[in-house]
Amino acid sequence: MKNILGREIPDHIEGYGEVKPFEGAYVNYGNKNKIGVNVSSVAPGEQKLHHGIDSVLDNIELKDGMNISFHHHLRNGDYVLNTVVDQLARRGIKDLTIVASSIFPVHAPLVEHIKSGVVTGIYAAYMSGPVANAVSKGILKNPAIMHTHGGRARLIESGDLHIDIAFLASPSSDEYGNVNGLLGKSACGALGYAVADAEYADITVAVTDNLVEYPNAPIEISQIYVDYVAVVESIGDPKGIVSGTTQITKDPVGLKIAKMTSEVMKASGLVKDGLSFQTGAGGISLAVAAELKKIMQKENIKGSFAAGGITGYIVDMYEEGLFNALFDVQCFDLKAVESCGKNPKHQIMSSSMYGNPNNKGAVVNKLDIMILGATEVDTDFNVNVTTGSDGNIMGGSGGHSDTAAGSKLTIIVSKLVKSRLSVIKDKVTTVTTPGETVDVIVTERGIAINPMRVDLIEQLSKTHLPIKTIEELKEEAERIAGKAKPIQLEDDIVAVVEYRDGTVIDVVRKVK
Amino acid sequence: MKNILGREIPDHIEGYGEVKPFEGAYVNYGNKNKIGVNVSSVAPGEQKLHHGIDSVLDNIELKDGMNISFHHHLRNGDYVLNTVVDQLARRGIKDLTIVASSIFPVHAPLVEHIKSGVVTGIYAAYMSGPVANAVSKGILKNPAIMHTHGGRARLIESGDLHIDIAFLASPSSDEYGNVNGLLGKSACGALGYAVADAEYADITVAVTDNLVEYPNAPIEISQIYVDYVAVVESIGDPKGIVSGTTQITKDPVGLKIAKMTSEVMKASGLVKDGLSFQTGAGGISLAVAAELKKIMQKENIKGSFAAGGITGYIVDMYEEGLFNALFDVQCFDLKAVESCGKNPKHQIMSSSMYGNPNNKGAVVNKLDIMILGATEVDTDFNVNVTTGSDGNIMGGSGGHSDTAAGSKLTIIVSKLVKSRLSVIKDKVTTVTTPGETVDVIVTERGIAINPMRVDLIEQLSKTHLPIKTIEELKEEAERIAGKAKPIQLEDDIVAVVEYRDGTVIDVVRKVK
């Protein structure tokens, strides 16, 4: 079977089940259902507090085949996932599916648990490091399921993915399970990716190294969703959790791309009062924000909101009055964490509010301009941020597909040639984000506009910007870097790439 | 059938259904379920904004027999309920059930709709004025269902009560349905009673007279729950919405009761660091807060939290550092509204978080001391705040039963004789709150302690306080006021009184 993008996908995938093929980014709206939730109600006088995760596990009926969930706000500093899986392994539990919003190099110990059969399934929006390598090699029993940030909320809320136990790394909690990410040695700010887990899991465990007096206001995750509070020595390594500061690129090529991107944004007509904007924490993305800032200052433009993972740079723009509000699902640096706790219009949002296509309007729907990166782009404007050009998993959508679908103008910023390979391909190795949701590619050697956007082509043709077809860009890149050798793949599927609506947009096959 | 309190209740009530009899305040915890929700998902570019409620109704499939819901944060200033029901009546819709968290005199026009068959059912936690009188006379086709504030959240979240359309009176909203109660001419602060409606209704309509720019941060009710935004001229009369200020009683008898109550609290041992406290907005209740404040100041006591409907008086105590946080489901005056928007630990809560017994621990579970009023108390310590001594409905539980069940020490404060009638009866006309959850009655002529609280009896016996049995208090009151004539009742049931867990604690019968 081929889906609408021409990707070869079986009707049925062993260890995954029936495949619903991707049919387009905007076809799947309408009547949806959020599933019911099991709750064990808590009477006056009942206690939730335990010392150590082991003590909580003693109170839970554990079984093989459970789905256990984690959020990734502690990023590469997270201790909670490894600790929990180790303890479950020690208790002889097998066949676990790890529902982690993202997996980082710090989660390397999972590889042994995969080999031993303790872990047989993984859901993640992003994976990098040893676990991603192990999955790419086909060591995991079932194909990993790669979803988007909004898609993860949809999976959980729709009941497509049932969570038996959610473990919430909690930078601060009181003894009744009111959690926030603002305080404590492991402070990480917004906890947007943990909300659906807390609300929908059969059992929710707040794991904290910072027990505070009741009530832990302001509350990000409420006591009404938390069954147990486990106090531990440390939930993470602050050095791995948030960057002290995020930095604008100093690379002149990156700065050139950022400047060109700002000109594209301006020419689009969207840079005006009421502008909404999102960009990532990467060096070029931040350089785009810096260019936008200059324009907004010069032209006295008051934006509506900036969204996403929030950086100190975006906080500066808010505090300067360039944006009226911030929507924050995750803080990328300490300045963002601090702002989160003090600025009344620094609004925390759940990943469902951020990007779930099944609710009554996600924040991504209100984005004007979205700046995104790419590992590969193909001549249909499909983007790969899931696999490297060697075919192995080294990332994932995160909010890539969600924001691309929602925003009025999605711009991919990238150098044309990376690691001596053309970024532009005939066909991307893996489709993460469909081309119909991508409007413009900006590289240092030219700008390609999606032919569906005739309005943009007309607007940009009036500028001095180097507009080219995507085929011209590809040829130019191949003149520099040569044509990449096709990757030799086996039939084995190591990961299923779900679009935000749960349809399968692509699969990742094992590299020969 | 008699329930555990000896109240005569049929097994089956016409227009209500099978009766689950009340079996005790603490027997019904354990495995519960929150029901699934239907959602019509909203794609990028779709609009929610309408001018006028009629325009929204044009877009909804309306039918006879719908359950439509309203919250009561605009209290006796609310225009939304009347407007919506009028417009539905004009469209010929019949057999509506009004799910209003409370009903006030301003809702008098409902009486005509009840007579005409447009409205045949009512759910409310509190009713006063012409609608309460009409229900008491048996004019409503089905018995009204009187629930608690926490019970209402339980009804909705459990699926026992399905809401077809929720209409949210919204002091401010943006065009995508982010609502808060902090801003605008109809500002009322916290919107705790509206949360379950927004989350669980098939269709949620934000009705606002104050459309603000997107995004309306800080957000109380999120865009992800709202289908339509209807902009109208005015959602209410500010004069009826919140009091300018709430006042401590000046009546010396009331002040005496408050002073005695403070001594009971002190003798209980609960007035110490970490104290949590709730009281109402009535004159004696506020006088109790004033007495507590004096003790806390004098003894340098730092409380944990104050909860409930919040008044300016409680805000003063928080701002003075006597409480670490406020839990607010509803603001009672303008000072509370203002604090709600500026104090980071003035924490808004939903009515589910406040008092739903089916979630993983409501805030009422964490209350040390709760001060409540009463219309009648009987010698089993059962309390009536639902009907007057004439047998007609003039109130309802609100949070009475929820907080009494949750708190460690529930004190009823009342004059012994009101309107020339003894407050203490052999049997209350209607049981709102069961005696097992009530610890102490303080009157100006003596204090009665629930005999189940042997610890309290011992503690208070060491004081000079006038401790009496409840029978002694009753006799004393009857010496002054005489014994009340029993009310003559018909068999017809005009209202069913549900305890917070959904069991039937009593019924209200038509007065002869």
PDB file of C-alpha atoms in Angstrom, chain A residues 40-216:
ATOM      1  CA  SER A  40      -9.471   5.785  42.554  1.00  0.00           C
ATOM      2  CA  SER A  41     -11.065   8.476  44.682  1.00  0.00           C
ATOM      3  CA  VAL A  42      -9.307   9.759  47.780  1.00  0.00           C
ATOM      4  CA  ALA A  43     -11.211  10.251  51.028  1.00  0.00           C
ATOM      5  CA  PRO A  44     -10.441  12.851  53.695  1.00  0.00           C
ATOM      6  CA  GLY A  45      -7.511  11.707  55.795  1.00  0.00           C
ATOM      7  CA  GLU A  46      -5.969   9.404  53.179  1.00  0.00           C
ATOM      8  CA  GLN A  47      -2.260   9.982  52.570  1.00  0.00           C
ATOM      9  CA  LYS A  48      -0.402  10.038  49.267  1.00  0.00           C
ATOM     10  CA  LEU A  49       3.157  10.613  50.451  1.00  0.00           C
ATOM     11  CA  HIS A  50       5.874   7.952  50.143  1.00  0.00           C
ATOM     12  CA  HIS A  51       9.596   7.985  50.614  1.00  0.00           C
ATOM     13  CA  GLY A  52      11.118   6.580  47.466  1.00  0.00           C
ATOM     14  CA  ILE A  53       9.613   5.151  44.311  1.00  0.00           C
ATOM     15  CA  ASP A  54       9.929   1.608  45.643  1.00  0.00           C
ATOM     16  CA  SER A  55       7.453   2.382  48.406  1.00  0.00           C
ATOM     17  CA  VAL A  56       4.916   3.569  45.824  1.00  0.00           C
ATOM     18  CA  LEU A  57       5.473   0.505  43.647  1.00  0.00           C
ATOM     19  CA  ASP A  58       4.772  -1.673  46.688  1.00  0.00           C
ATOM     20  CA  ASN A  59       1.260  -0.198  46.689  1.00  0.00           C
ATOM     21  CA  ILE A  60       0.495  -0.700  43.007  1.00  0.00           C
ATOM     22  CA  GLU A  61      -0.590  -3.888  41.300  1.00  0.00           C
ATOM     23  CA  LEU A  62       2.239  -4.229  38.782  1.00  0.00           C
ATOM     24  CA  LYS A  63       1.944  -6.470  35.769  1.00  0.00           C
ATOM     25  CA  ASP A  64       3.748  -7.452  32.596  1.00  0.00           C
ATOM     26  CA  GLY A  65       2.764  -5.523  29.508  1.00  0.00           C
ATOM     27  CA  MET A  66       2.010  -2.213  31.217  1.00  0.00           C
ATOM     28  CA  ASN A  67       2.304   1.142  29.471  1.00  0.00           C
ATOM     29  CA  ILE A  68       4.226   3.523  31.696  1.00  0.00           C
ATOM     30  CA  SER A  69       4.678   7.167  30.849  1.00  0.00           C
ATOM     31  CA  PHE A  70       7.209   9.932  31.406  1.00  0.00           C
ATOM     32  CA  HIS A  71       7.602  13.525  30.272  1.00  0.00           C
ATOM     33  CA  HIS A  72      10.825  15.005  28.950  1.00  0.00           C
ATOM     34  CA  HIS A  73      10.943  18.397  30.649  1.00  0.00           C
ATOM     35  CA  LEU A  74      14.144  17.352  32.414  1.00  0.00           C
ATOM     36  CA  ARG A  75      15.573  16.501  29.000  1.00  0.00           C
ATOM     37  CA  ASN A  76      19.108  15.104  29.114  1.00  0.00           C
ATOM     38  CA  GLY A  77      19.183  15.568  32.895  1.00  0.00           C
ATOM     39  CA  ASP A  78      16.282  13.225  33.673  1.00  0.00           C
ATOM     40  CA  TYR A  79      16.813  10.556  36.328  1.00  0.00           C
ATOM     41  CA  VAL A  80      13.199   9.448  36.706  1.00  0.00           C
ATOM     42  CA  LEU A  81      12.716   7.222  33.670  1.00  0.00           C
ATOM     43  CA  ASN A  82      15.863   5.182  34.336  1.00  0.00           C
ATOM     44  CA  THR A  83      15.128   4.824  38.033  1.00  0.00           C
ATOM     45  CA  VAL A  84      11.575   3.614  37.495  1.00  0.00           C
ATOM     46  CA  VAL A  85      12.433   1.146  34.751  1.00  0.00           C
ATOM     47  CA  ASP A  86      15.361  -0.222  36.796  1.00  0.00           C
ATOM     48  CA  GLN A  87      13.078  -0.783  39.758  1.00  0.00           C
ATOM     49  CA  LEU A  88      10.412  -2.459  37.672  1.00  0.00           C
ATOM     50  CA  ALA A  89      13.069  -4.678  36.072  1.00  0.00           C
ATOM     51  CA  ARG A  90      14.317  -5.660  39.504  1.00  0.00           C
ATOM     52  CA  ARG A  91      10.764  -6.713  40.358  1.00  0.00           C
ATOM     53  CA  GLY A  92      10.746  -8.996  37.335  1.00  0.00           C
ATOM     54  CA  ILE A  93       8.241  -6.990  35.295  1.00  0.00           C
ATOM     55  CA  LYS A  94       8.554  -7.545  31.538  1.00  0.00           C
ATOM     56  CA  ASP A  95       7.124  -6.398  28.272  1.00  0.00           C
ATOM     57  CA  LEU A  96       6.807  -2.739  29.255  1.00  0.00           C
ATOM     58  CA  THR A  97       5.969  -0.036  26.775  1.00  0.00           C
ATOM     59  CA  ILE A  98       7.725   3.230  27.566  1.00  0.00           C
ATOM     60  CA  VAL A  99       5.531   6.201  26.725  1.00  0.00           C
ATOM     61  CA  ALA A 100       8.123   8.962  26.985  1.00  0.00           C
ATOM     62  CA  SER A 101       7.344  12.267  25.344  1.00  0.00           C
ATOM     63  CA  SER A 102      11.008  12.260  24.242  1.00  0.00           C
ATOM     64  CA  ILE A 103      14.096  10.119  24.815  1.00  0.00           C
ATOM     65  CA  PHE A 104      17.607  11.511  25.251  1.00  0.00           C
ATOM     66  CA  PRO A 105      21.160  10.136  25.506  1.00  0.00           C
ATOM     67  CA  VAL A 106      20.770  10.038  29.301  1.00  0.00           C
ATOM     68  CA  HIS A 107      18.293   7.204  28.815  1.00  0.00           C
ATOM     69  CA  ALA A 108      21.014   4.860  27.514  1.00  0.00           C
ATOM     70  CA  PRO A 109      20.320   2.259  30.266  1.00  0.00           C
ATOM     71  CA  LEU A 110      17.046   1.500  28.455  1.00  0.00           C
ATOM     72  CA  VAL A 111      19.085  -0.323  25.828  1.00  0.00           C
ATOM     73  CA  GLU A 112      19.885  -3.154  28.248  1.00  0.00           C
ATOM     74  CA  HIS A 113      16.234  -3.321  29.279  1.00  0.00           C
ATOM     75  CA  ILE A 114      15.277  -3.594  25.627  1.00  0.00           C
ATOM     76  CA  LYS A 115      17.739  -6.415  25.114  1.00  0.00           C
ATOM     77  CA  SER A 116      16.439  -8.278  28.161  1.00  0.00           C
ATOM     78  CA  GLY A 117      12.775  -7.963  27.181  1.00  0.00           C
ATOM     79  CA  VAL A 118      11.850  -5.701  30.089  1.00  0.00           C
ATOM     80  CA  VAL A 119      11.031  -3.026  27.505  1.00  0.00           C
ATOM     81  CA  THR A 120       9.373  -4.120  24.265  1.00  0.00           C
ATOM     82  CA  GLY A 121       7.702  -0.938  23.062  1.00  0.00           C
ATOM     83  CA  ILE A 122       8.406   2.792  22.889  1.00  0.00           C
ATOM     84  CA  TYR A 123       6.292   5.820  22.068  1.00  0.00           C
ATOM     85  CA  ALA A 124       8.194   9.086  21.615  1.00  0.00           C
ATOM     86  CA  ALA A 125       7.977  12.386  19.758  1.00  0.00           C
ATOM     87  CA  TYR A 126      11.750  12.592  19.621  1.00  0.00           C
ATOM     88  CA  MET A 127      14.619  10.179  20.222  1.00  0.00           C
ATOM     89  CA  SER A 128      18.347  10.703  20.131  1.00  0.00           C
ATOM     90  CA  GLY A 129      21.363   8.860  21.465  1.00  0.00           C
ATOM     91  CA  PRO A 130      21.875   5.182  22.286  1.00  0.00           C
ATOM     92  CA  VAL A 131      18.162   4.295  22.501  1.00  0.00           C
ATOM     93  CA  ALA A 132      17.509   5.808  19.076  1.00  0.00           C
ATOM     94  CA  ASN A 133      20.462   3.840  17.714  1.00  0.00           C
ATOM     95  CA  ALA A 134      19.247   0.627  19.299  1.00  0.00           C
ATOM     96  CA  VAL A 135      15.739   1.109  17.905  1.00  0.00           C
ATOM     97  CA  SER A 136      17.222   1.835  14.471  1.00  0.00           C
ATOM     98  CA  LYS A 137      19.057  -1.478  14.626  1.00  0.00           C
ATOM     99  CA  GLY A 138      15.789  -3.315  15.222  1.00  0.00           C
ATOM    100  CA  ILE A 139      16.576  -4.468  18.740  1.00  0.00           C
ATOM    101  CA  LEU A 140      13.211  -3.364  20.160  1.00  0.00           C
ATOM    102  CA  LYS A 141      10.603  -6.134  19.870  1.00  0.00           C
ATOM    103  CA  ASN A 142       7.821  -3.905  18.527  1.00  0.00           C
ATOM    104  CA  PRO A 143       8.335  -0.995  16.178  1.00  0.00           C
ATOM    105  CA  ALA A 144       8.759   2.277  18.051  1.00  0.00           C
ATOM    106  CA  ILE A 145       5.876   4.665  17.513  1.00  0.00           C
ATOM    107  CA  MET A 146       7.028   8.168  16.695  1.00  0.00           C
ATOM    108  CA  HIS A 147       4.330  10.802  17.116  1.00  0.00           C
ATOM    109  CA  THR A 148       4.080  14.571  17.368  1.00  0.00           C
ATOM    110  CA  HIS A 149       3.719  16.579  20.582  1.00  0.00           C
ATOM    111  CA  GLY A 150       0.085  17.333  19.813  1.00  0.00           C
ATOM    112  CA  GLY A 151      -0.367  13.794  18.525  1.00  0.00           C
ATOM    113  CA  ARG A 152       0.785  12.397  21.849  1.00  0.00           C
ATOM    114  CA  ALA A 153      -1.983  14.305  23.655  1.00  0.00           C
ATOM    115  CA  ARG A 154      -4.411  13.013  21.035  1.00  0.00           C
ATOM    116  CA  LEU A 155      -3.198   9.419  21.466  1.00  0.00           C
ATOM    117  CA  ILE A 156      -3.734   9.581  25.209  1.00  0.00           C
ATOM    118  CA  GLU A 157      -6.956  11.577  25.278  1.00  0.00           C
ATOM    119  CA  SER A 158      -8.602   9.503  22.544  1.00  0.00           C
ATOM    120  CA  GLY A 159      -7.807   6.234  24.287  1.00  0.00           C
ATOM    121  CA  ASP A 160      -5.684   5.025  21.368  1.00  0.00           C
ATOM    122  CA  LEU A 161      -2.894   4.836  23.936  1.00  0.00           C
ATOM    123  CA  HIS A 162      -3.839   3.785  27.435  1.00  0.00           C
ATOM    124  CA  ILE A 163      -1.397   4.638  30.222  1.00  0.00           C
ATOM    125  CA  ASP A 164      -1.318   2.329  33.212  1.00  0.00           C
ATOM    126  CA  ILE A 165       1.018   4.408  35.338  1.00  0.00           C
ATOM    127  CA  ALA A 166       2.307   7.928  34.706  1.00  0.00           C
ATOM    128  CA  PHE A 167       5.468   8.998  36.501  1.00  0.00           C
ATOM    129  CA  LEU A 168       5.736  12.771  36.652  1.00  0.00           C
ATOM    130  CA  ALA A 169       9.164  14.186  37.296  1.00  0.00           C
ATOM    131  CA  SER A 170       8.102  17.039  39.581  1.00  0.00           C
ATOM    132  CA  PRO A 171      10.490  19.901  40.357  1.00  0.00           C
ATOM    133  CA  SER A 172       8.200  20.708  43.279  1.00  0.00           C
ATOM    134  CA  SER A 173       5.222  18.997  44.841  1.00  0.00           C
ATOM    135  CA  ASP A 174       3.315  19.109  48.082  1.00  0.00           C
ATOM    136  CA  GLU A 175       2.295  15.933  49.895  1.00  0.00           C
ATOM    137  CA  TYR A 176      -1.085  15.911  48.122  1.00  0.00           C
ATOM    138  CA  GLY A 177       0.378  16.042  44.608  1.00  0.00           C
ATOM    139  CA  ASN A 178       0.038  19.654  43.550  1.00  0.00           C
ATOM    140  CA  VAL A 179       2.960  19.978  41.168  1.00  0.00           C
ATOM    141  CA  ASN A 180       4.764  22.833  39.538  1.00  0.00           C
ATOM    142  CA  GLY A 181       7.978  23.135  37.587  1.00  0.00           C
ATOM    143  CA  LEU A 182       8.918  26.590  38.773  1.00  0.00           C
ATOM    144  CA  LEU A 183      10.719  25.828  42.005  1.00  0.00           C
ATOM    145  CA  GLY A 184      13.499  23.618  43.276  1.00  0.00           C
ATOM    146  CA  LYS A 185      16.920  22.527  42.166  1.00  0.00           C
ATOM    147  CA  SER A 186      15.406  20.749  39.149  1.00  0.00           C
ATOM    148  CA  ALA A 187      13.179  23.658  38.090  1.00  0.00           C
ATOM    149  CA  CYS A 188      12.223  23.403  34.433  1.00  0.00           C
ATOM    150  CA  GLY A 189       9.216  25.753  34.197  1.00  0.00           C
ATOM    151  CA  ALA A 190       6.184  24.697  32.183  1.00  0.00           C
ATOM    152  CA  LEU A 191       5.158  21.018  32.380  1.00  0.00           C
ATOM    153  CA  GLY A 192       2.944  20.978  29.295  1.00  0.00           C
ATOM    154  CA  TYR A 193       3.872  17.468  28.127  1.00  0.00           C
ATOM    155  CA  ALA A 194       2.893  15.896  31.440  1.00  0.00           C
ATOM    156  CA  VAL A 195      -0.695  17.097  31.575  1.00  0.00           C
ATOM    157  CA  ALA A 196      -2.444  14.446  29.467  1.00  0.00           C
ATOM    158  CA  ASP A 197      -0.524  11.712  31.307  1.00  0.00           C
ATOM    159  CA  ALA A 198      -1.649  13.015  34.690  1.00  0.00           C
ATOM    160  CA  GLU A 199      -5.240  13.393  33.566  1.00  0.00           C
ATOM    161  CA  TYR A 200      -5.667  10.061  31.772  1.00  0.00           C
ATOM    162  CA  ALA A 201      -3.390   7.480  33.422  1.00  0.00           C
ATOM    163  CA  ASP A 202      -4.985   4.868  35.667  1.00  0.00           C
ATOM    164  CA  ILE A 203      -2.408   5.808  38.279  1.00  0.00           C
ATOM    165  CA  THR A 204      -0.350   8.998  38.475  1.00  0.00           C
ATOM    166  CA  VAL A 205       2.778   9.239  40.580  1.00  0.00           C
ATOM    167  CA  ALA A 206       4.459  12.588  41.220  1.00  0.00           C
ATOM    168  CA  VAL A 207       8.177  11.985  41.779  1.00  0.00           C
ATOM    169  CA  THR A 208       9.829  14.938  43.454  1.00  0.00           C
ATOM    170  CA  ASP A 209      13.091  15.979  45.076  1.00  0.00           C
ATOM    171  CA  ASN A 210      11.519  19.134  46.435  1.00  0.00           C
ATOM    172  CA  LEU A 211       8.625  18.524  48.783  1.00  0.00           C
ATOM    173  CA  VAL A 212       7.058  21.862  49.725  1.00  0.00           C
ATOM    174  CA  GLU A 213       4.314  22.879  52.104  1.00  0.00           C
ATOM    175  CA  TYR A 214       0.738  22.426  51.037  1.00  0.00           C
ATOM    176  CA  PRO A 215      -0.560  23.980  48.838  1.00  0.00           C
ATOM    177  CA  ASN A 216       2.124  24.244  46.167  1.00  0.00           C
TER     178      ASN A 216
END
